[in-house]
């Protein structure tokens, strides 16, 4: 698995995956106070998917990155599921990137997410 993708999968622990089938909208969204961290996320998306997300400033010092893409949305869901099912097969470097993504995105892990 690509290191940048492993980092994104870990960072998804603090992201929103939004699917609005009626509107045909598929969205991956990261919101943080740390703009530099979002720049790293944007670079990873560019390397993995050829997309250059825009970082926009929000209220109260927050920044947001949004990726509107049905194929990226479904790829991330599929890869996250595969990663969690086959966790024992991945290299130590892949795990390092995944955990770096989790903890860089504020270190929260929600055990009930599937």
Tab-separated table of C-alpha atoms in Angstrom:
chain	number	residue	atom	x	y	z
A	1	UNK	CA	0.000	0.000	0.000
A	2	UNK	CA	1.174	3.482	-0.829
A	3	UNK	CA	2.437	5.434	2.211
A	4	UNK	CA	0.378	8.519	1.361
A	5	UNK	CA	-2.797	6.459	1.127
A	6	UNK	CA	-2.077	4.840	4.504
A	7	UNK	CA	-1.653	8.340	5.989
A	8	UNK	CA	-4.994	9.477	4.511
A	9	UNK	CA	-6.738	6.365	5.836
A	10	UNK	CA	-5.460	7.123	9.329
A	11	UNK	CA	-6.425	10.783	9.040
A	12	UNK	CA	-9.984	9.765	8.120
A	13	UNK	CA	-10.528	9.161	11.833
A	14	UNK	CA	-10.978	12.928	12.133
A	15	UNK	CA	-12.659	13.566	8.775
A	16	UNK	CA	-16.176	13.507	7.428
A	17	UNK	CA	-17.295	11.213	4.642
A	18	UNK	CA	-20.589	12.540	3.334
A	19	UNK	CA	-22.763	10.829	0.745
A	20	UNK	CA	-25.864	12.533	-0.629
A	21	UNK	CA	-27.145	10.091	-3.219
A	22	UNK	CA	-30.160	12.230	-4.129
A	23	UNK	CA	-27.865	15.108	-5.114
A	24	UNK	CA	-25.158	12.806	-6.475
A	25	UNK	CA	-22.702	14.353	-4.030
A	26	UNK	CA	-19.775	12.441	-2.538
A	27	UNK	CA	-17.558	14.429	-0.197
A	28	UNK	CA	-14.445	13.886	1.904
A	29	UNK	CA	-13.871	16.773	4.318
A	30	UNK	CA	-11.104	17.645	6.769
A	31	UNK	CA	-11.389	20.637	9.089
A	32	UNK	CA	-8.546	21.790	11.336
A	33	UNK	CA	-6.986	24.839	12.944
A	34	UNK	CA	-3.602	23.733	11.635
A	35	UNK	CA	-3.334	24.859	7.997
A	36	UNK	CA	0.069	23.190	7.534
A	37	UNK	CA	-1.424	19.806	8.404
A	38	UNK	CA	-4.143	20.328	5.806
A	39	UNK	CA	-1.438	21.169	3.263
A	40	UNK	CA	0.056	17.719	3.937
A	41	UNK	CA	-3.388	16.140	3.424
A	42	UNK	CA	-3.794	18.060	0.149
A	43	UNK	CA	-0.357	16.836	-1.033
A	44	UNK	CA	-1.298	13.241	-0.221
A	45	UNK	CA	-4.528	13.554	-2.214
A	46	UNK	CA	-2.571	14.947	-5.145
A	47	UNK	CA	-0.070	12.067	-5.039
A	48	UNK	CA	-2.734	9.371	-4.621
A	49	UNK	CA	-5.571	10.642	-6.781
A	50	UNK	CA	-4.186	13.444	-8.953
A	51	UNK	CA	-6.482	15.974	-7.253
A	52	UNK	CA	-5.323	19.289	-5.813
A	53	UNK	CA	-7.793	20.172	-3.039
A	54	UNK	CA	-8.207	23.819	-2.108
A	55	UNK	CA	-7.717	24.904	1.502
A	56	UNK	CA	-10.286	27.475	2.552
A	57	UNK	CA	-10.363	29.530	5.706
A	58	UNK	CA	-13.424	29.123	7.915
A	59	UNK	CA	-14.731	30.918	10.972
A	60	UNK	CA	-12.849	31.128	14.280
A	61	UNK	CA	-9.447	30.245	12.832
A	62	UNK	CA	-10.394	26.927	11.234
A	63	UNK	CA	-9.417	25.753	7.757
A	64	UNK	CA	-11.143	23.167	5.585
A	65	UNK	CA	-10.227	20.850	2.736
A	66	UNK	CA	-13.014	19.298	0.707
A	67	UNK	CA	-12.741	16.679	-2.014
A	68	UNK	CA	-15.838	16.146	-4.141
A	69	UNK	CA	-15.396	12.852	-5.982
A	70	UNK	CA	-17.517	9.738	-6.125
A	71	UNK	CA	-14.580	7.551	-7.142
A	72	UNK	CA	-12.288	8.893	-4.377
A	73	UNK	CA	-15.093	8.546	-1.823
A	74	UNK	CA	-15.679	4.889	-2.719
A	75	UNK	CA	-11.964	4.127	-3.013
A	76	UNK	CA	-11.321	5.449	0.493
A	77	UNK	CA	-14.183	3.436	1.964
A	78	UNK	CA	-13.021	0.273	0.181
A	79	UNK	CA	-9.351	0.751	1.112
A	80	UNK	CA	-10.162	1.555	4.741
A	81	UNK	CA	-12.227	-1.609	5.050
A	82	UNK	CA	-9.499	-3.673	3.361
A	83	UNK	CA	-6.844	-2.145	5.603
A	84	UNK	CA	-8.756	-2.995	8.772
A	85	UNK	CA	-9.574	-6.530	7.602
A	86	UNK	CA	-6.021	-7.351	6.503
A	87	UNK	CA	-4.080	-5.309	9.032
A	88	UNK	CA	-1.654	-8.152	9.753
A	89	UNK	CA	-0.422	-8.257	6.162
A	90	UNK	CA	0.832	-4.683	5.957
A	91	UNK	CA	4.423	-3.613	6.518
A	92	UNK	CA	5.675	-1.741	9.533
A	93	UNK	CA	6.163	1.379	7.363
A	94	UNK	CA	2.547	1.258	6.198
A	95	UNK	CA	1.396	0.989	9.818
A	96	UNK	CA	3.611	3.910	10.802
A	97	UNK	CA	1.956	6.103	8.162
A	98	UNK	CA	-1.540	4.978	9.159
A	99	UNK	CA	-0.881	5.712	12.847
A	100	UNK	CA	0.806	9.003	11.975
A	101	UNK	CA	-2.389	9.984	10.151
A	102	UNK	CA	-4.518	9.022	13.151
A	103	UNK	CA	-2.438	10.891	15.701
A	104	UNK	CA	-1.628	13.883	13.494
A	105	UNK	CA	-5.366	14.366	13.072
A	106	UNK	CA	-5.672	14.777	16.834
A	107	UNK	CA	-5.326	11.200	17.961
A	108	UNK	CA	-8.928	10.096	18.178
A	109	UNK	CA	-9.983	6.569	17.298
A	110	UNK	CA	-13.658	5.656	17.276
A	111	UNK	CA	-14.033	1.927	17.841
A	112	UNK	CA	-17.639	1.779	16.626
A	113	UNK	CA	-16.886	2.978	13.072
A	114	UNK	CA	-16.912	0.280	10.432
